[in-house]
Amino acid sequence: MPASPSPPVRGGPDACPGALALHQAADGHLARIRCPGGLLTAGQLTVLTAAARDLGDGRLELTSRANVQIRGVTVAAAEALAGRLSTAGLLPAPGHDRARNILGSPLAGVDSVPGWDVAAQVRALDAAICGQPQLTRLSGRFLFAVDDGRGDTVSARPDVGLLPGTDGLVVVLLAGVDHGLRTGHRDAVRVAVAVARTFVADQRAVDGTIWRIGDLTAAEVARVVARVATEPGVHRVPAADRRPLPRQVPVPPVGVLRRPDGDHALVLAVPLGRLTAEQADLLAAASPQLRITPWRAVVLPTVTDAADWADRLRTAGLVTDPGSPWLGVTACAGRPGCLRSRADVRADATAVHGHRFGVDAAAVHGHRSDLAHVGLPVHWIGCERGCGTPAGQVVRVLATGDGYRVSATGRSTVHVPPGAALAVAVRTAREES
Ligand code: SF4
């Protein structure tokens, strides 16, 4: 059984913030608003933007689970924030505030014809979770994923992943592992909820000493699988027919995309995942529907006058250039938002990826850089906790107090001071790992 042989030891209930349970940070309280599948209407984005302007620090942060955060909220503003979110449909079941963690393949139907309707499945799963009182016990870290078949969300090893195959069946993955569970499209949501219900039936989930499927021993995972296999519409395939976890999907493209139906979509990366209110207003004006991605980008699934909007949004500071050094770059809050941080990681990341030190990929390669030269994702962190680290292979740039430790799988770790040497070390790690 491929579950972790040494599950992590949890000290108690997780402290993941929500829209109601705010987290006290150094720069005020932080609200995390769940956006299942990263799906937002323009109206909901407008409400979030107004809330950030009126009640927060004026920006929207995009998270690695395609959720949205507002920083700098005061205690006095918490009730007003909850009221606005509720009216906009962003807090449909207050008791499930932190339980609605659902990834959905953001490019489904945009660059390919998906195996099923991802958005519809995400909405159905969200409604099913909110309809189960016992799922209020899920930790704020328990994660579902609805994939379109390419593997971009299940490669994040969600606790429950739904991966449609070409045979008309859906693979139900637990913590990214295929245990042979198969079901049909119409039963997939019910089966995903059955996994979650089985998990929270464990008293330790109630006590908060297990948070995720990966906290279970192999024998315990086997019992969950055996229980779920008895659900109507579920069958198990032999070990020989099981699938390996899909490979990590490279940093996806940005810019104008031509959809299979002939319309156009627009994909924009958001530098360090921080949207200004002005950028958010423009996005809401450009498209009635939006999808936040786990890699801190925004997909506008159907856009009229896509090239014009791309120009306007690029001018506003969003990234549409597939050769941009900002692609795949993320950071935790760092200073001044987090007291644990040893550095202002966002400022240092901006210095490096904004080419302040003159280390330009085009100059290095002698031609315009492209996705092949963007290389591995890179995540900047202010301490070992590593908040927001993307799933899969990634270059970690960890603040040490007198510089940064740059590490990536398969490469020796280097410690360098901020400045040009750091820029070179990060770029080298991304390209050669
Ligand atoms: S990784 Fe450390 S410094 Fe960064 S936000 Fe998390 S706790 Fe704070």
Tab-separated table of C-alpha atoms and ligand atoms in Angstrom:
chain	number	residue	atom	x	y	z
A	1	MET	CA	0.000	0.000	0.000
A	2	PRO	CA	1.725	3.207	-1.115
A	3	ALA	CA	0.524	5.539	1.661
A	4	SER	CA	3.224	7.217	3.706
A	5	PRO	CA	4.908	4.612	5.946
A	6	SER	CA	5.473	7.311	8.601
A	7	PRO	CA	2.447	9.606	8.634
A	8	PRO	CA	3.064	13.063	10.106
A	9	VAL	CA	2.149	13.611	13.754
A	10	ARG	CA	-0.418	16.379	14.173
A	11	GLY	CA	-0.449	18.320	17.423
A	12	GLY	CA	-4.154	19.213	17.246
A	13	PRO	CA	-6.728	20.809	14.962
A	14	ASP	CA	-5.260	22.659	11.995
A	15	ALA	CA	-5.285	26.432	12.093
A	16	CYS	CA	-6.051	26.976	8.420
A	17	PRO	CA	-7.835	30.323	8.029
A	18	GLY	CA	-11.238	30.746	6.454
A	19	ALA	CA	-13.644	33.522	5.612
A	20	LEU	CA	-15.015	33.318	9.158
A	21	ALA	CA	-12.029	31.984	11.104
A	22	LEU	CA	-9.549	34.750	10.363
A	23	HIS	CA	-5.831	34.295	10.902
A	24	GLN	CA	-4.019	36.974	12.844
A	25	ALA	CA	-0.972	37.974	10.810
A	26	ALA	CA	1.554	40.720	11.438
A	27	ASP	CA	-0.222	43.027	9.008
A	28	GLY	CA	-3.744	42.448	10.371
A	29	HIS	CA	-6.168	39.561	10.032
A	30	LEU	CA	-6.196	37.380	6.954
A	31	ALA	CA	-9.362	35.960	5.423
A	32	ARG	CA	-9.158	32.996	3.043
A	33	ILE	CA	-12.190	32.689	0.808
A	34	ARG	CA	-12.709	29.279	-0.761
A	35	CYS	CA	-13.421	29.359	-4.500
A	36	PRO	CA	-14.108	25.714	-5.464
A	37	GLY	CA	-12.492	24.930	-8.797
A	38	GLY	CA	-11.152	28.493	-8.821
A	39	LEU	CA	-14.507	29.414	-10.365
A	40	LEU	CA	-15.698	32.987	-9.956
A	41	THR	CA	-18.240	35.114	-11.735
A	42	ALA	CA	-17.303	38.677	-12.609
A	43	GLY	CA	-19.845	39.805	-10.022
A	44	GLN	CA	-18.190	37.747	-7.296
A	45	LEU	CA	-14.761	39.089	-8.234
A	46	THR	CA	-16.169	42.612	-8.009
A	47	VAL	CA	-17.473	41.884	-4.508
A	48	LEU	CA	-14.093	40.500	-3.456
A	49	THR	CA	-12.306	43.516	-4.900
A	50	ALA	CA	-14.602	45.956	-3.126
A	51	ALA	CA	-14.119	44.047	0.129
A	52	ALA	CA	-10.341	44.219	-0.268
A	53	ARG	CA	-10.566	47.952	-0.940
A	54	ASP	CA	-12.981	48.755	1.870
A	55	LEU	CA	-12.037	46.213	4.537
A	56	GLY	CA	-8.518	45.000	3.692
A	57	ASP	CA	-5.238	46.184	2.236
A	58	GLY	CA	-6.689	46.675	-1.249
A	59	ARG	CA	-5.258	43.541	-2.885
A	60	LEU	CA	-6.428	40.005	-3.579
A	61	GLU	CA	-3.971	37.166	-3.083
A	62	LEU	CA	-4.299	33.969	-5.118
A	63	THR	CA	-3.337	30.751	-3.323
A	64	SER	CA	-1.902	27.415	-4.420
A	65	ARG	CA	-5.391	25.927	-4.038
A	66	ALA	CA	-6.966	28.528	-6.303
A	67	ASN	CA	-8.552	30.348	-3.392
A	68	VAL	CA	-8.471	34.093	-2.637
A	69	GLN	CA	-7.086	35.857	0.425
A	70	ILE	CA	-7.682	39.335	1.757
A	71	ARG	CA	-5.054	40.701	4.156
A	72	GLY	CA	-5.184	43.533	6.638
A	73	VAL	CA	-8.760	42.917	7.788
A	74	THR	CA	-9.636	44.354	11.209
A	75	VAL	CA	-11.658	42.407	13.757
A	76	ALA	CA	-14.335	45.086	13.522
A	77	ALA	CA	-14.675	44.450	9.778
A	78	ALA	CA	-15.012	40.661	10.022
A	79	GLU	CA	-18.800	40.623	10.250
A	80	ALA	CA	-19.192	43.027	7.329
A	81	LEU	CA	-16.864	40.848	5.261
A	82	ALA	CA	-18.846	37.693	6.027
A	83	GLY	CA	-22.065	39.469	5.088
A	84	ARG	CA	-20.721	40.584	1.721
A	85	LEU	CA	-19.331	37.125	0.932
A	86	SER	CA	-22.574	35.460	1.889
A	87	THR	CA	-24.645	37.768	-0.317
A	88	ALA	CA	-22.321	37.041	-3.250
A	89	GLY	CA	-22.665	33.266	-2.818
A	90	LEU	CA	-19.087	32.914	-1.617
A	91	LEU	CA	-20.066	31.548	1.773
A	92	PRO	CA	-22.938	29.174	0.985
A	93	ALA	CA	-22.599	27.034	4.117
A	94	PRO	CA	-20.825	28.795	6.997
A	95	GLY	CA	-20.132	25.540	8.842
A	96	HIS	CA	-18.300	24.240	5.776
A	97	ASP	CA	-16.314	27.430	5.261
A	98	ARG	CA	-12.908	25.712	5.422
A	99	ALA	CA	-14.030	22.357	3.975
A	100	ARG	CA	-14.676	23.545	0.406
A	101	ASN	CA	-11.171	22.914	-0.936
A	102	ILE	CA	-11.652	21.747	-4.516
A	103	LEU	CA	-9.219	22.062	-7.399
A	104	GLY	CA	-10.573	21.910	-10.953
A	105	SER	CA	-8.519	21.763	-14.151
A	106	PRO	CA	-8.598	25.460	-15.119
A	107	LEU	CA	-7.963	24.941	-18.836
A	108	ALA	CA	-10.728	22.363	-19.299
A	109	GLY	CA	-12.573	23.177	-22.515
A	110	VAL	CA	-10.220	26.083	-23.196
A	111	ASP	CA	-7.293	24.347	-24.897
A	112	SER	CA	-8.874	20.925	-25.368
A	113	VAL	CA	-12.143	19.046	-25.237
A	114	PRO	CA	-12.360	17.651	-21.685
A	115	GLY	CA	-13.374	14.134	-20.700
A	116	TRP	CA	-16.279	15.616	-18.736
A	117	ASP	CA	-17.710	18.947	-17.612
A	118	VAL	CA	-15.226	19.905	-14.909
A	119	ALA	CA	-17.063	23.043	-13.746
A	120	ALA	CA	-20.346	21.142	-13.403
A	121	GLN	CA	-18.639	18.372	-11.429
A	122	VAL	CA	-16.934	20.920	-9.158
A	123	ARG	CA	-20.241	22.644	-8.433
A	124	ALA	CA	-21.960	19.336	-7.766
A	125	LEU	CA	-19.154	18.252	-5.442
A	126	ASP	CA	-19.249	21.573	-3.583
A	127	ALA	CA	-23.001	21.268	-3.094
A	128	ALA	CA	-22.639	17.662	-1.938
A	129	ILE	CA	-19.938	18.583	0.601
A	130	CYS	CA	-22.051	21.436	1.953
A	131	GLY	CA	-25.017	19.069	2.196
A	132	GLN	CA	-23.224	16.710	4.573
A	133	PRO	CA	-23.205	18.040	8.171
A	134	GLN	CA	-20.482	15.617	9.224
A	135	LEU	CA	-18.088	17.105	6.638
A	136	THR	CA	-17.819	20.270	8.733
A	137	ARG	CA	-15.268	18.094	10.587
A	138	LEU	CA	-12.906	18.049	7.609
A	139	SER	CA	-9.710	19.910	8.290
A	140	GLY	CA	-9.062	23.069	6.314
A	141	ARG	CA	-6.319	21.165	4.494
A	142	PHE	CA	-8.352	18.234	3.153
A	143	LEU	CA	-8.329	18.650	-0.615
A	144	PHE	CA	-10.523	17.384	-3.459
A	145	ALA	CA	-9.664	17.634	-7.145
A	146	VAL	CA	-11.727	17.294	-10.301
A	147	ASP	CA	-9.379	16.729	-13.208
A	148	ASP	CA	-10.161	16.979	-16.899
A	149	GLY	CA	-7.913	14.003	-17.663
A	150	ARG	CA	-4.602	15.798	-18.175
A	151	GLY	CA	-3.468	15.300	-14.569
A	152	ASP	CA	-2.822	18.932	-13.662
A	153	THR	CA	-4.871	18.808	-10.457
A	154	VAL	CA	-4.463	15.190	-9.339
A	155	SER	CA	-0.686	15.568	-9.609
A	156	ALA	CA	-1.041	17.848	-6.559
A	157	ARG	CA	-1.875	14.655	-4.620
A	158	PRO	CA	-5.264	15.757	-3.341
A	159	ASP	CA	-6.874	13.621	-0.648
A	160	VAL	CA	-9.568	12.647	-3.159
A	161	GLY	CA	-8.865	13.040	-6.880
A	162	LEU	CA	-11.313	12.322	-9.690
A	163	LEU	CA	-9.547	11.549	-12.971
A	164	PRO	CA	-11.687	10.669	-15.999
A	165	GLY	CA	-10.197	8.104	-18.330
A	166	THR	CA	-10.770	7.410	-22.007
A	167	ASP	CA	-12.800	4.307	-21.110
A	168	GLY	CA	-15.708	6.326	-19.713
A	169	LEU	CA	-14.726	5.515	-16.140
A	170	VAL	CA	-13.389	7.803	-13.448
A	171	VAL	CA	-10.317	6.842	-11.442
A	172	VAL	CA	-10.800	7.726	-7.772
A	173	LEU	CA	-7.356	8.529	-6.375
A	174	LEU	CA	-6.583	8.736	-2.658
A	175	ALA	CA	-3.682	11.048	-1.800
A	176	GLY	CA	-2.619	10.763	-5.447
A	177	VAL	CA	-2.548	6.957	-5.448
A	178	ASP	CA	-4.642	4.664	-7.613
A	179	HIS	CA	-5.979	1.919	-5.342
A	180	GLY	CA	-8.076	0.485	-8.156
A	181	LEU	CA	-11.311	2.353	-7.357
A	182	ARG	CA	-13.395	3.070	-10.469
A	183	THR	CA	-16.790	4.611	-10.929
A	184	GLY	CA	-18.937	6.258	-13.586
A	185	HIS	CA	-19.264	9.983	-14.281
A	186	ARG	CA	-22.644	10.202	-12.605
A	187	ASP	CA	-21.461	8.524	-9.405
A	188	ALA	CA	-18.102	10.274	-9.032
A	189	VAL	CA	-19.239	13.083	-6.734
A	190	ARG	CA	-21.077	10.682	-4.459
A	191	VAL	CA	-18.013	8.445	-4.254
A	192	ALA	CA	-15.715	11.396	-3.467
A	193	VAL	CA	-18.028	12.373	-0.629
A	194	ALA	CA	-18.075	8.756	0.576
A	195	VAL	CA	-14.289	8.853	0.918
A	196	ALA	CA	-14.505	12.057	2.947
A	197	ARG	CA	-17.287	10.682	5.130
A	198	THR	CA	-15.282	7.545	5.812
A	199	PHE	CA	-12.296	9.704	6.785
A	200	VAL	CA	-14.214	11.891	9.228
A	201	ALA	CA	-15.846	8.833	10.818
A	202	ASP	CA	-12.447	8.304	12.443
A	203	GLN	CA	-12.499	9.900	15.901
A	204	ARG	CA	-9.007	11.294	15.294
A	205	ALA	CA	-10.412	13.455	12.472
A	206	VAL	CA	-12.910	14.833	14.984
A	207	ASP	CA	-10.145	15.389	17.547
A	208	GLY	CA	-7.982	17.075	14.925
A	209	THR	CA	-5.070	14.672	15.185
A	210	ILE	CA	-5.429	13.529	11.572
A	211	TRP	CA	-6.016	16.112	8.855
A	212	ARG	CA	-5.471	14.320	5.574
A	213	ILE	CA	-5.512	10.873	3.965
A	214	GLY	CA	-1.707	10.970	4.072
A	215	ASP	CA	-1.917	10.990	7.876
A	216	LEU	CA	-3.266	7.430	7.771
A	217	THR	CA	-1.144	4.313	7.878
A	218	ALA	CA	-1.170	1.996	4.876
A	219	ALA	CA	-3.481	-0.410	6.715
A	220	GLU	CA	-5.897	2.408	7.530
A	221	VAL	CA	-5.932	3.586	3.907
A	222	ALA	CA	-6.679	0.001	2.880
A	223	ARG	CA	-9.687	0.002	5.187
A	224	VAL	CA	-10.949	3.272	3.670
A	225	VAL	CA	-10.572	1.778	0.183
A	226	ALA	CA	-12.389	-1.406	1.184
A	227	ARG	CA	-15.233	0.622	2.667
A	228	VAL	CA	-15.585	2.870	-0.395
A	229	ALA	CA	-15.471	-0.151	-2.707
A	230	THR	CA	-18.806	-1.268	-1.225
A	231	GLU	CA	-20.541	1.925	-2.449
A	232	PRO	CA	-23.063	1.391	-5.274
A	233	GLY	CA	-21.517	2.030	-8.675
A	234	VAL	CA	-17.940	1.414	-7.504
A	235	HIS	CA	-15.725	-1.458	-8.587
A	236	ARG	CA	-12.040	-2.247	-8.156
A	237	VAL	CA	-9.648	-3.145	-10.923
A	238	PRO	CA	-6.666	-5.455	-10.396
A	239	ALA	CA	-3.264	-4.019	-9.538
A	240	ALA	CA	-2.011	-4.581	-13.087
A	241	ASP	CA	-4.641	-2.178	-14.441
A	242	ARG	CA	-3.898	0.667	-12.029
A	243	ARG	CA	-2.424	3.930	-13.214
A	244	PRO	CA	0.678	5.718	-11.997
A	245	LEU	CA	0.206	9.277	-10.785
A	246	PRO	CA	0.233	11.585	-13.833
A	247	ARG	CA	3.504	13.413	-14.323
A	248	GLN	CA	3.829	16.970	-13.168
A	249	VAL	CA	2.307	19.247	-15.785
A	250	PRO	CA	4.759	21.957	-16.927
A	251	VAL	CA	4.004	25.615	-16.237
A	252	PRO	CA	1.028	26.166	-18.572
A	253	PRO	CA	0.956	28.822	-21.282
A	254	VAL	CA	-0.237	32.414	-20.943
A	255	GLY	CA	-1.682	34.742	-23.576
A	256	VAL	CA	-4.507	34.419	-26.056
A	257	LEU	CA	-5.610	30.833	-26.732
A	258	ARG	CA	-7.885	29.637	-29.507
A	259	ARG	CA	-10.575	27.384	-28.093
A	260	PRO	CA	-11.687	24.156	-29.778
A	261	ASP	CA	-15.012	25.879	-30.573
A	262	GLY	CA	-13.238	28.731	-32.378
A	263	ASP	CA	-13.702	31.387	-29.689
A	264	HIS	CA	-10.793	32.830	-27.759
A	265	ALA	CA	-9.649	32.580	-24.172
A	266	LEU	CA	-7.074	34.594	-22.297
A	267	VAL	CA	-4.653	33.300	-19.661
A	268	LEU	CA	-2.804	35.781	-17.475
A	269	ALA	CA	-0.153	35.131	-14.861
A	270	VAL	CA	-0.360	37.278	-11.750
A	271	PRO	CA	3.111	38.241	-10.473
A	272	LEU	CA	3.554	36.654	-7.020
A	273	GLY	CA	-0.179	35.968	-6.975
A	274	ARG	CA	-1.089	39.501	-5.856
A	275	LEU	CA	-3.863	41.243	-7.770
A	276	THR	CA	-4.344	44.953	-7.361
A	277	ALA	CA	-7.908	46.233	-7.194
A	278	GLU	CA	-7.425	47.915	-10.562
A	279	GLN	CA	-6.269	44.660	-12.170
A	280	ALA	CA	-9.182	42.779	-10.639
A	281	ASP	CA	-11.653	45.378	-11.910
A	282	LEU	CA	-10.266	45.006	-15.427
A	283	LEU	CA	-10.498	41.207	-15.251
A	284	ALA	CA	-14.127	41.445	-14.167
A	285	ALA	CA	-14.841	43.770	-17.074
A	286	ALA	CA	-13.135	41.460	-19.574
A	287	SER	CA	-15.122	38.285	-18.921
A	288	PRO	CA	-18.297	37.247	-17.091
A	289	GLN	CA	-16.636	34.034	-15.897
A	290	LEU	CA	-13.140	33.581	-14.490
A	291	ARG	CA	-11.059	30.695	-13.253
A	292	ILE	CA	-8.231	31.092	-10.761
A	293	THR	CA	-5.466	28.535	-11.231
A	294	PRO	CA	-3.343	26.822	-8.554
A	295	TRP	CA	-0.286	28.354	-10.243
A	296	ARG	CA	-1.411	31.943	-9.574
A	297	ALA	CA	-2.845	32.757	-12.945
A	298	VAL	CA	-6.329	33.706	-14.092
A	299	VAL	CA	-8.125	32.086	-17.030
A	300	LEU	CA	-10.801	34.045	-18.856
A	301	PRO	CA	-12.509	31.120	-20.620
A	302	THR	CA	-14.245	33.133	-23.342
A	303	VAL	CA	-13.226	36.663	-24.276
A	304	THR	CA	-14.470	38.913	-27.024
A	305	ASP	CA	-11.680	41.118	-28.440
A	306	ALA	CA	-9.123	38.948	-26.661
A	307	ALA	CA	-6.074	40.697	-28.187
A	308	ASP	CA	-7.307	44.121	-27.030
A	309	TRP	CA	-7.967	42.829	-23.528
A	310	ALA	CA	-4.555	41.183	-23.463
A	311	ASP	CA	-2.966	44.575	-24.234
A	312	ARG	CA	-4.969	46.354	-21.565
A	313	LEU	CA	-4.290	43.741	-18.912
A	314	ARG	CA	-0.587	43.594	-19.792
A	315	THR	CA	-0.388	47.362	-19.438
A	316	ALA	CA	-2.001	46.971	-16.009
A	317	GLY	CA	0.831	44.637	-14.955
A	318	LEU	CA	-0.478	41.142	-15.651
A	319	VAL	CA	1.621	38.702	-17.644
A	320	THR	CA	0.647	37.555	-21.136
A	321	ASP	CA	4.133	36.959	-22.530
A	322	PRO	CA	4.959	33.222	-22.686
A	323	GLY	CA	8.633	34.142	-22.241
A	324	SER	CA	8.110	36.169	-19.090
A	325	PRO	CA	10.521	35.407	-16.238
A	326	TRP	CA	7.536	35.734	-13.884
A	327	LEU	CA	6.025	32.459	-15.073
A	328	GLY	CA	6.104	29.792	-12.389
A	329	VAL	CA	7.346	32.204	-9.703
A	330	THR	CA	5.516	32.193	-6.361
A	331	ALA	CA	6.275	33.403	-2.845
A	332	CYS	CA	4.875	33.180	0.648
A	333	ALA	CA	3.784	36.353	2.438
A	334	GLY	CA	7.193	37.038	3.991
A	335	ARG	CA	7.846	40.313	5.770
A	336	PRO	CA	6.079	42.473	6.764
A	337	GLY	CA	2.987	40.240	6.704
A	338	CYS	CA	4.524	37.313	8.605
A	339	LEU	CA	6.522	37.655	11.799
A	340	ARG	CA	8.278	34.350	11.167
A	341	SER	CA	9.847	35.575	7.972
A	342	ARG	CA	13.551	36.327	7.865
A	343	ALA	CA	13.221	38.584	4.816
A	344	ASP	CA	10.895	40.494	2.555
A	345	VAL	CA	10.811	37.586	0.128
A	346	ARG	CA	8.454	39.280	-2.301
A	347	ALA	CA	10.736	42.275	-2.656
A	348	ASP	CA	13.751	40.007	-3.164
A	349	ALA	CA	11.844	37.842	-5.665
A	350	THR	CA	10.784	40.962	-7.534
A	351	ALA	CA	14.391	42.117	-7.669
A	352	VAL	CA	15.483	38.784	-9.134
A	353	HIS	CA	12.655	38.040	-11.542
A	354	GLY	CA	12.105	41.675	-12.433
A	355	HIS	CA	15.701	41.665	-13.752
A	356	ARG	CA	16.861	44.462	-11.477
A	357	PHE	CA	20.215	42.751	-11.451
A	358	GLY	CA	20.357	42.589	-15.215
A	359	VAL	CA	20.281	38.801	-15.478
A	360	ASP	CA	17.989	38.453	-18.417
A	361	ALA	CA	17.155	35.063	-19.907
A	362	ALA	CA	17.223	36.500	-23.402
A	363	ALA	CA	20.742	37.782	-22.844
A	364	VAL	CA	21.889	34.457	-21.444
A	365	HIS	CA	20.465	32.337	-24.226
A	366	GLY	CA	21.066	34.798	-27.002
A	367	HIS	CA	17.415	34.716	-28.007
A	368	ARG	CA	14.021	35.383	-26.588
A	369	SER	CA	13.293	32.997	-23.734
A	370	ASP	CA	10.304	30.686	-23.928
A	371	LEU	CA	8.636	28.149	-21.692
A	372	ALA	CA	11.401	25.647	-22.208
A	373	HIS	CA	13.772	28.147	-20.623
A	374	VAL	CA	11.442	29.136	-17.821
A	375	GLY	CA	12.160	25.725	-16.361
A	376	LEU	CA	10.991	24.511	-12.977
A	377	PRO	CA	8.588	26.489	-10.822
A	378	VAL	CA	10.340	28.452	-8.092
A	379	HIS	CA	8.909	29.261	-4.655
A	380	TRP	CA	10.344	31.879	-2.292
A	381	ILE	CA	9.805	31.337	1.422
A	382	GLY	CA	10.673	33.277	4.550
A	383	CYS	CA	11.104	30.228	6.817
A	384	GLU	CA	11.159	26.445	6.762
A	385	ARG	CA	7.388	26.172	7.030
A	386	GLY	CA	7.187	26.704	3.294
A	387	CYS	CA	3.629	28.050	3.109
A	388	GLY	CA	2.098	27.841	-0.346
A	389	THR	CA	4.770	25.588	-1.838
A	390	PRO	CA	3.419	24.239	-5.137
A	391	ALA	CA	2.988	20.507	-5.519
A	392	GLY	CA	5.587	18.566	-7.452
A	393	GLN	CA	9.158	19.426	-8.323
A	394	VAL	CA	10.036	22.987	-7.419
A	395	VAL	CA	13.067	25.159	-6.705
A	396	ARG	CA	12.903	26.387	-3.088
A	397	VAL	CA	14.476	29.725	-2.246
A	398	LEU	CA	14.593	29.927	1.555
A	399	ALA	CA	15.514	33.079	3.468
A	400	THR	CA	18.224	32.446	6.053
A	401	GLY	CA	18.698	35.903	7.515
A	402	ASP	CA	21.892	36.665	5.657
A	403	GLY	CA	20.890	35.411	2.242
A	404	TYR	CA	18.953	32.576	0.637
A	405	ARG	CA	19.360	28.834	0.397
A	406	VAL	CA	18.491	27.660	-3.125
A	407	SER	CA	17.623	23.985	-3.411
A	408	ALA	CA	16.027	21.636	-5.894
A	409	THR	CA	15.788	17.894	-6.244
A	410	GLY	CA	18.901	16.442	-7.793
A	411	ARG	CA	21.066	19.521	-7.272
A	412	SER	CA	23.392	20.564	-4.508
A	413	THR	CA	22.034	23.316	-2.292
A	414	VAL	CA	23.740	26.697	-2.525
A	415	HIS	CA	23.647	29.586	-0.084
A	416	VAL	CA	24.022	33.033	-1.598
A	417	PRO	CA	23.481	36.641	-0.504
A	418	PRO	CA	20.777	38.762	-2.152
A	419	GLY	CA	21.919	40.342	-5.390
A	420	ALA	CA	23.158	39.249	-8.774
A	421	ALA	CA	24.623	35.980	-7.452
A	422	LEU	CA	21.200	35.001	-6.139
A	423	ALA	CA	19.606	35.734	-9.498
A	424	VAL	CA	22.129	33.486	-11.222
A	425	ALA	CA	21.684	30.705	-8.640
A	426	VAL	CA	17.892	30.710	-8.991
A	427	ARG	CA	17.975	30.754	-12.760
A	428	THR	CA	20.522	27.955	-12.878
A	429	ALA	CA	18.492	25.785	-10.507
A	430	ARG	CA	15.338	26.289	-12.572
A	431	GLU	CA	16.967	25.423	-15.841
A	432	GLU	CA	19.203	22.543	-14.921
A	433	SER	CA	17.216	20.570	-12.367
B	1	SF4	S1	6.719	30.224	4.967
B	1	SF4	FE1	7.247	31.053	7.003
B	1	SF4	S2	7.641	33.222	6.580
B	1	SF4	FE2	6.464	32.446	4.837
B	1	SF4	S3	4.309	32.882	5.334
B	1	SF4	FE3	4.775	30.767	6.005
B	1	SF4	S4	5.333	30.992	8.168
B	1	SF4	FE4	5.497	33.027	7.248
